[in-house]
């Protein structure tokens, strides 16, 4: 089977929004792990209200859980995206990114957005990983 014919695997976090809105926490396509946007929401509750630094760390922990379910590690992370509501929080978000990924140094894009789906959410993150030799069935 060629890479183009390989079915993609899906990873769920078990959260209610995935079924309700029809998406997966992550999609595994061959060696690629594409993690959907993650916020600092645990059990339906926004964590660390007013604290962009800790929201970022929590969101990255949620994203990395999906990467690990796909058989990846932090060393496999090749790209991150940071969606930040308030420009004044960019330093805090960047410091959290550096703490989390400083040794890995993935490509990173930071974007200021007008808002997220809950006004208490200050940041949303996306993570992409590349697992050499990985297959789509990891984590499925």
N, C-alpha and C. Protein backbone atom coordinates (compact mmCIF):
# COMPACT_ATOMS: atom_id res chain seq x y z
N UNK A 1 0.85 -1.18 0.00
CA UNK A 1 0.00 0.00 0.00
C UNK A 1 0.89 1.23 0.00
N UNK A 2 0.63 2.16 -0.88
CA UNK A 2 1.43 3.38 -0.93
C UNK A 2 1.01 4.31 0.20
N UNK A 3 1.88 5.27 0.53
CA UNK A 3 1.58 6.23 1.60
C UNK A 3 0.28 6.97 1.36
N UNK A 4 -0.05 7.25 0.09
CA UNK A 4 -1.29 7.95 -0.23
C UNK A 4 -2.52 7.12 0.02
N UNK A 5 -2.36 5.79 0.04
CA UNK A 5 -3.49 4.90 0.27
C UNK A 5 -3.65 4.51 1.73
N UNK A 6 -2.71 4.89 2.57
CA UNK A 6 -2.73 4.48 3.96
C UNK A 6 -3.83 5.23 4.71
N UNK A 7 -4.72 4.49 5.39
CA UNK A 7 -5.76 5.18 6.15
C UNK A 7 -5.15 5.91 7.34
N UNK A 8 -5.77 6.99 7.72
CA UNK A 8 -5.30 7.75 8.87
C UNK A 8 -5.91 7.18 10.14
N UNK A 9 -5.12 7.14 11.21
CA UNK A 9 -5.61 6.71 12.51
C UNK A 9 -6.14 7.91 13.27
N UNK A 10 -7.05 7.67 14.18
CA UNK A 10 -7.64 8.75 14.97
C UNK A 10 -7.36 8.49 16.45
N UNK A 11 -7.08 9.55 17.17
CA UNK A 11 -6.85 9.47 18.61
C UNK A 11 -7.86 10.39 19.29
N UNK A 12 -8.51 9.86 20.30
CA UNK A 12 -9.50 10.63 21.05
C UNK A 12 -8.99 10.91 22.45
N UNK A 13 -9.35 12.06 22.97
CA UNK A 13 -9.03 12.37 24.37
C UNK A 13 -10.19 11.94 25.27
N UNK A 14 -11.32 11.58 24.65
CA UNK A 14 -12.50 11.23 25.42
C UNK A 14 -13.35 12.43 25.79
N UNK A 15 -12.92 13.61 25.36
CA UNK A 15 -13.68 14.83 25.66
C UNK A 15 -14.98 14.90 24.88
N UNK A 16 -15.98 15.61 25.41
CA UNK A 16 -17.30 15.66 24.77
C UNK A 16 -17.33 16.41 23.44
N UNK A 17 -16.43 17.35 23.24
CA UNK A 17 -16.49 18.16 22.03
C UNK A 17 -16.13 17.37 20.78
N UNK A 18 -15.28 16.35 20.92
CA UNK A 18 -14.86 15.58 19.75
C UNK A 18 -16.05 14.92 19.07
N UNK A 19 -16.89 14.25 19.84
CA UNK A 19 -18.08 13.62 19.25
C UNK A 19 -19.09 14.66 18.80
N UNK A 20 -19.31 15.67 19.62
CA UNK A 20 -20.30 16.69 19.31
C UNK A 20 -19.96 17.44 18.02
N UNK A 21 -18.69 17.77 17.82
CA UNK A 21 -18.29 18.59 16.68
C UNK A 21 -17.59 17.82 15.58
N UNK A 22 -17.46 16.49 15.75
CA UNK A 22 -16.96 15.64 14.67
C UNK A 22 -15.49 15.79 14.33
N UNK A 23 -14.63 15.75 15.34
CA UNK A 23 -13.19 15.80 15.07
C UNK A 23 -12.47 14.87 16.03
N UNK A 24 -11.20 14.62 15.75
CA UNK A 24 -10.35 13.81 16.62
C UNK A 24 -9.35 14.71 17.34
N UNK A 25 -8.94 14.31 18.53
CA UNK A 25 -7.89 15.06 19.24
C UNK A 25 -6.63 15.09 18.37
N UNK A 26 -6.35 13.96 17.70
CA UNK A 26 -5.19 13.91 16.81
C UNK A 26 -5.48 12.94 15.68
N UNK A 27 -4.83 13.18 14.56
CA UNK A 27 -4.88 12.29 13.40
C UNK A 27 -3.45 11.83 13.14
N UNK A 28 -3.31 10.52 12.96
CA UNK A 28 -2.02 9.93 12.64
C UNK A 28 -2.06 9.52 11.19
N UNK A 29 -1.22 10.13 10.37
CA UNK A 29 -1.15 9.83 8.94
C UNK A 29 0.29 9.43 8.63
N UNK A 30 0.52 8.12 8.54
CA UNK A 30 1.88 7.64 8.35
C UNK A 30 2.74 8.09 9.52
N UNK A 31 3.86 8.73 9.24
CA UNK A 31 4.73 9.17 10.34
C UNK A 31 4.31 10.49 10.98
N UNK A 32 3.26 11.11 10.47
CA UNK A 32 2.83 12.42 10.95
C UNK A 32 1.75 12.30 12.02
N UNK A 33 1.86 13.09 13.07
CA UNK A 33 0.84 13.20 14.11
C UNK A 33 0.40 14.66 14.13
N UNK A 34 -0.86 14.90 13.80
CA UNK A 34 -1.42 16.26 13.73
C UNK A 34 -2.41 16.41 14.87
N UNK A 35 -2.06 17.24 15.84
CA UNK A 35 -2.90 17.40 17.03
C UNK A 35 -3.79 18.63 16.85
N UNK A 36 -5.09 18.43 17.08
CA UNK A 36 -6.05 19.53 17.02
C UNK A 36 -5.71 20.58 18.07
N UNK A 37 -6.30 21.75 17.92
CA UNK A 37 -6.08 22.81 18.89
C UNK A 37 -6.44 22.37 20.30
N UNK A 38 -5.59 22.69 21.26
CA UNK A 38 -5.79 22.34 22.66
C UNK A 38 -5.78 23.60 23.51
N UNK A 39 -6.72 23.67 24.42
CA UNK A 39 -6.75 24.75 25.40
C UNK A 39 -6.56 24.14 26.78
N UNK A 40 -6.48 24.96 27.79
CA UNK A 40 -6.30 24.49 29.16
C UNK A 40 -7.66 24.13 29.76
N UNK A 41 -8.35 23.21 29.11
CA UNK A 41 -9.67 22.78 29.57
C UNK A 41 -9.57 21.32 30.00
N UNK A 42 -9.93 21.07 31.25
CA UNK A 42 -9.88 19.73 31.81
C UNK A 42 -11.24 19.42 32.41
N UNK A 43 -11.85 18.33 31.98
CA UNK A 43 -13.16 17.96 32.50
C UNK A 43 -14.21 19.03 32.24
N UNK A 44 -14.08 19.75 31.13
CA UNK A 44 -15.03 20.78 30.77
C UNK A 44 -14.82 22.11 31.46
N UNK A 45 -13.80 22.21 32.30
CA UNK A 45 -13.54 23.45 33.03
C UNK A 45 -12.22 24.07 32.59
N UNK A 46 -12.25 25.37 32.33
CA UNK A 46 -11.03 26.10 31.97
C UNK A 46 -10.16 26.21 33.21
N UNK A 47 -8.91 25.83 33.07
CA UNK A 47 -7.94 25.87 34.16
C UNK A 47 -7.14 27.18 34.11
N UNK A 48 -6.62 27.59 35.24
CA UNK A 48 -5.70 28.73 35.33
C UNK A 48 -6.28 30.01 34.71
N UNK A 49 -7.50 30.32 35.07
CA UNK A 49 -8.16 31.52 34.53
C UNK A 49 -7.30 32.75 34.83
N UNK A 50 -7.04 33.54 33.79
CA UNK A 50 -6.25 34.76 33.93
C UNK A 50 -4.74 34.54 33.89
N UNK A 51 -4.29 33.30 33.70
CA UNK A 51 -2.86 32.96 33.75
C UNK A 51 -2.44 32.30 32.44
N UNK A 52 -1.98 33.10 31.48
CA UNK A 52 -1.62 32.59 30.16
C UNK A 52 -0.46 31.60 30.20
N UNK A 53 0.49 31.84 31.09
CA UNK A 53 1.65 30.95 31.20
C UNK A 53 1.21 29.52 31.55
N UNK A 54 0.44 29.38 32.62
CA UNK A 54 0.02 28.05 33.05
C UNK A 54 -1.03 27.45 32.12
N UNK A 55 -1.86 28.28 31.49
CA UNK A 55 -2.77 27.75 30.48
C UNK A 55 -1.98 27.12 29.33
N UNK A 56 -0.88 27.76 28.94
CA UNK A 56 -0.06 27.23 27.86
C UNK A 56 0.56 25.90 28.25
N UNK A 57 1.12 25.81 29.45
CA UNK A 57 1.70 24.54 29.90
C UNK A 57 0.66 23.43 29.93
N UNK A 58 -0.54 23.74 30.42
CA UNK A 58 -1.61 22.74 30.48
C UNK A 58 -2.02 22.32 29.08
N UNK A 59 -2.18 23.27 28.17
CA UNK A 59 -2.57 22.94 26.80
C UNK A 59 -1.52 22.07 26.13
N UNK A 60 -0.24 22.38 26.33
CA UNK A 60 0.81 21.54 25.75
C UNK A 60 0.82 20.15 26.37
N UNK A 61 0.52 20.03 27.64
CA UNK A 61 0.44 18.71 28.27
C UNK A 61 -0.66 17.87 27.64
N UNK A 62 -1.80 18.49 27.36
CA UNK A 62 -2.92 17.80 26.71
C UNK A 62 -2.51 17.38 25.30
N UNK A 63 -1.87 18.28 24.57
CA UNK A 63 -1.42 17.95 23.22
C UNK A 63 -0.40 16.82 23.23
N UNK A 64 0.53 16.87 24.17
CA UNK A 64 1.56 15.83 24.23
C UNK A 64 1.00 14.48 24.62
N UNK A 65 -0.09 14.47 25.38
CA UNK A 65 -0.75 13.20 25.69
C UNK A 65 -1.19 12.52 24.40
N UNK A 66 -1.71 13.29 23.45
CA UNK A 66 -2.13 12.73 22.16
C UNK A 66 -0.92 12.24 21.37
N UNK A 67 0.16 13.01 21.36
CA UNK A 67 1.37 12.59 20.65
C UNK A 67 1.88 11.27 21.23
N UNK A 68 1.88 11.16 22.55
CA UNK A 68 2.35 9.94 23.20
C UNK A 68 1.43 8.76 22.91
N UNK A 69 0.12 8.99 22.86
CA UNK A 69 -0.82 7.91 22.48
C UNK A 69 -0.55 7.42 21.07
N UNK A 70 0.02 8.29 20.23
CA UNK A 70 0.36 7.93 18.85
C UNK A 70 1.74 7.27 18.77
N UNK A 71 2.38 7.08 19.90
CA UNK A 71 3.69 6.45 19.91
C UNK A 71 4.84 7.43 19.75
N UNK A 72 4.55 8.72 19.84
CA UNK A 72 5.59 9.74 19.69
C UNK A 72 6.10 10.22 21.03
N UNK A 73 7.14 11.03 20.96
CA UNK A 73 7.72 11.65 22.14
C UNK A 73 7.89 13.14 21.88
N UNK A 74 8.29 13.86 22.90
CA UNK A 74 8.51 15.30 22.73
C UNK A 74 9.59 15.57 21.68
N UNK A 75 10.54 14.67 21.55
CA UNK A 75 11.60 14.84 20.55
C UNK A 75 11.08 14.75 19.12
N UNK A 76 9.89 14.18 18.94
CA UNK A 76 9.29 14.05 17.61
C UNK A 76 8.53 15.31 17.18
N UNK A 77 8.33 16.25 18.10
CA UNK A 77 7.57 17.47 17.78
C UNK A 77 8.40 18.34 16.83
N UNK A 78 7.79 18.68 15.68
CA UNK A 78 8.49 19.47 14.67
C UNK A 78 7.87 20.85 14.45
N UNK A 79 6.63 21.05 14.91
CA UNK A 79 5.97 22.34 14.68
C UNK A 79 4.94 22.59 15.78
N UNK A 80 4.87 23.85 16.21
CA UNK A 80 3.82 24.28 17.13
C UNK A 80 3.21 25.56 16.60
N UNK A 81 1.96 25.77 16.98
CA UNK A 81 1.27 27.03 16.67
C UNK A 81 0.62 27.52 17.96
N UNK A 82 0.77 28.81 18.21
CA UNK A 82 0.24 29.42 19.42
C UNK A 82 -0.76 30.49 19.03
N UNK A 83 -1.99 30.33 19.46
CA UNK A 83 -3.04 31.32 19.20
C UNK A 83 -3.29 32.04 20.52
N UNK A 84 -2.95 33.32 20.56
CA UNK A 84 -2.97 34.08 21.80
C UNK A 84 -3.95 35.24 21.66
N UNK A 85 -4.85 35.38 22.64
CA UNK A 85 -5.87 36.42 22.59
C UNK A 85 -5.27 37.81 22.84
N UNK A 86 -4.47 37.94 23.86
CA UNK A 86 -3.96 39.25 24.27
C UNK A 86 -2.47 39.35 23.97
N UNK A 87 -2.07 40.33 23.18
CA UNK A 87 -0.66 40.50 22.82
C UNK A 87 0.22 40.67 24.06
N UNK A 88 -0.33 41.19 25.15
CA UNK A 88 0.44 41.35 26.38
C UNK A 88 0.85 40.00 26.98
N UNK A 89 0.19 38.92 26.55
CA UNK A 89 0.49 37.58 27.07
C UNK A 89 1.54 36.85 26.24
N UNK A 90 2.00 37.43 25.14
CA UNK A 90 2.95 36.72 24.27
C UNK A 90 4.22 36.31 25.01
N UNK A 91 4.74 37.15 25.89
CA UNK A 91 5.96 36.78 26.61
C UNK A 91 5.71 35.57 27.51
N UNK A 92 4.61 35.58 28.25
CA UNK A 92 4.29 34.46 29.14
C UNK A 92 4.10 33.17 28.35
N UNK A 93 3.39 33.27 27.23
CA UNK A 93 3.15 32.10 26.39
C UNK A 93 4.47 31.61 25.79
N UNK A 94 5.29 32.53 25.33
CA UNK A 94 6.59 32.17 24.76
C UNK A 94 7.50 31.51 25.79
N UNK A 95 7.50 32.03 27.02
CA UNK A 95 8.31 31.41 28.07
C UNK A 95 7.84 29.99 28.37
N UNK A 96 6.53 29.79 28.40
CA UNK A 96 5.99 28.44 28.62
C UNK A 96 6.40 27.52 27.48
N UNK A 97 6.33 28.02 26.25
CA UNK A 97 6.76 27.23 25.09
C UNK A 97 8.23 26.86 25.23
N UNK A 98 9.05 27.82 25.61
CA UNK A 98 10.47 27.56 25.79
C UNK A 98 10.75 26.55 26.88
N UNK A 99 10.00 26.62 27.97
CA UNK A 99 10.17 25.66 29.06
C UNK A 99 9.80 24.26 28.59
N UNK A 100 8.73 24.17 27.83
CA UNK A 100 8.23 22.87 27.39
C UNK A 100 9.09 22.28 26.27
N UNK A 101 9.46 23.09 25.29
CA UNK A 101 10.10 22.60 24.07
C UNK A 101 11.52 23.12 23.84
N UNK A 102 12.12 23.77 24.83
CA UNK A 102 13.42 24.41 24.65
C UNK A 102 14.50 23.52 24.07
N UNK A 103 14.56 22.26 24.49
CA UNK A 103 15.59 21.36 23.96
C UNK A 103 15.24 20.84 22.58
N UNK A 104 13.96 20.83 22.24
CA UNK A 104 13.50 20.28 20.95
C UNK A 104 13.57 21.35 19.85
N UNK A 105 13.19 22.57 20.19
CA UNK A 105 13.18 23.71 19.28
C UNK A 105 12.42 23.45 17.98
N UNK A 106 11.12 23.17 18.08
CA UNK A 106 10.32 22.99 16.86
C UNK A 106 10.10 24.32 16.15
N UNK A 107 9.72 24.23 14.88
CA UNK A 107 9.24 25.43 14.19
C UNK A 107 8.02 25.93 14.95
N UNK A 108 7.86 27.23 15.07
CA UNK A 108 6.77 27.78 15.88
C UNK A 108 6.21 29.03 15.22
N UNK A 109 4.88 29.11 15.23
CA UNK A 109 4.20 30.31 14.76
C UNK A 109 3.31 30.82 15.89
N UNK A 110 3.38 32.11 16.16
CA UNK A 110 2.53 32.75 17.17
C UNK A 110 1.59 33.71 16.46
N UNK A 111 0.31 33.61 16.79
CA UNK A 111 -0.72 34.39 16.12
C UNK A 111 -1.62 35.02 17.17
N UNK A 112 -1.87 36.33 17.06
CA UNK A 112 -2.85 36.96 17.93
C UNK A 112 -4.22 36.78 17.29
N UNK A 113 -5.19 36.35 18.10
CA UNK A 113 -6.55 36.14 17.62
C UNK A 113 -7.51 37.04 18.40
N UNK A 114 -8.67 37.29 17.82
CA UNK A 114 -9.66 38.16 18.46
C UNK A 114 -10.28 37.52 19.69
N UNK A 115 -10.33 36.21 19.73
CA UNK A 115 -10.92 35.51 20.86
C UNK A 115 -10.97 34.02 20.62
N UNK A 116 -11.25 33.27 21.68
CA UNK A 116 -11.44 31.83 21.59
C UNK A 116 -12.87 31.52 22.02
N UNK A 117 -13.25 30.24 22.04
CA UNK A 117 -14.66 29.90 22.24
C UNK A 117 -15.16 30.17 23.66
N UNK A 118 -14.27 30.39 24.59
CA UNK A 118 -14.64 30.75 25.96
C UNK A 118 -13.75 31.93 26.35
N UNK A 119 -14.34 32.99 26.83
CA UNK A 119 -13.56 34.20 27.13
C UNK A 119 -12.49 33.98 28.19
N UNK A 120 -12.59 32.90 28.97
CA UNK A 120 -11.57 32.60 29.99
C UNK A 120 -10.33 31.96 29.38
N UNK A 121 -10.45 31.47 28.14
CA UNK A 121 -9.32 30.86 27.44
C UNK A 121 -8.44 31.96 26.87
N UNK A 122 -7.17 31.92 27.22
CA UNK A 122 -6.22 32.94 26.78
C UNK A 122 -5.32 32.46 25.65
N UNK A 123 -5.20 31.14 25.50
CA UNK A 123 -4.29 30.58 24.50
C UNK A 123 -4.82 29.22 24.03
N UNK A 124 -4.59 28.94 22.76
CA UNK A 124 -4.86 27.62 22.18
C UNK A 124 -3.60 27.22 21.42
N UNK A 125 -3.23 25.94 21.50
CA UNK A 125 -2.00 25.48 20.86
C UNK A 125 -2.30 24.32 19.91
N UNK A 126 -1.49 24.21 18.88
CA UNK A 126 -1.49 23.05 18.00
C UNK A 126 -0.08 22.48 17.99
N UNK A 127 0.01 21.17 17.83
CA UNK A 127 1.30 20.49 17.80
C UNK A 127 1.31 19.52 16.62
N UNK A 128 2.43 19.47 15.92
CA UNK A 128 2.64 18.47 14.88
C UNK A 128 3.92 17.71 15.21
N UNK A 129 3.85 16.40 15.08
CA UNK A 129 5.02 15.56 15.33
C UNK A 129 5.28 14.68 14.12
N UNK A 130 6.53 14.27 13.98
CA UNK A 130 6.95 13.37 12.91
C UNK A 130 7.67 12.20 13.56
N UNK A 131 7.09 11.01 13.39
CA UNK A 131 7.65 9.79 13.97
C UNK A 131 8.29 8.97 12.85
N UNK A 132 9.58 9.03 12.66
CA UNK A 132 10.20 8.25 11.58
C UNK A 132 9.83 6.77 11.72
N UNK A 133 9.37 6.20 10.64
CA UNK A 133 8.95 4.80 10.67
C UNK A 133 7.58 4.58 11.26
N UNK A 134 6.89 5.65 11.64
CA UNK A 134 5.56 5.52 12.24
C UNK A 134 4.53 5.09 11.22
N UNK A 135 3.44 4.49 11.71
CA UNK A 135 2.35 4.07 10.85
C UNK A 135 1.05 4.68 11.33
N UNK A 136 0.06 4.68 10.48
CA UNK A 136 -1.22 5.31 10.80
C UNK A 136 -2.00 4.56 11.86
N UNK A 137 -1.67 3.29 12.14
CA UNK A 137 -2.46 2.55 13.10
C UNK A 137 -2.05 2.81 14.55
N UNK A 138 -1.01 3.57 14.78
CA UNK A 138 -0.60 3.88 16.14
C UNK A 138 -1.70 4.64 16.85
N UNK A 139 -2.09 4.14 18.01
CA UNK A 139 -3.09 4.82 18.81
C UNK A 139 -4.52 4.62 18.37
N UNK A 140 -4.76 3.92 17.28
CA UNK A 140 -6.13 3.73 16.79
C UNK A 140 -6.83 2.67 17.59
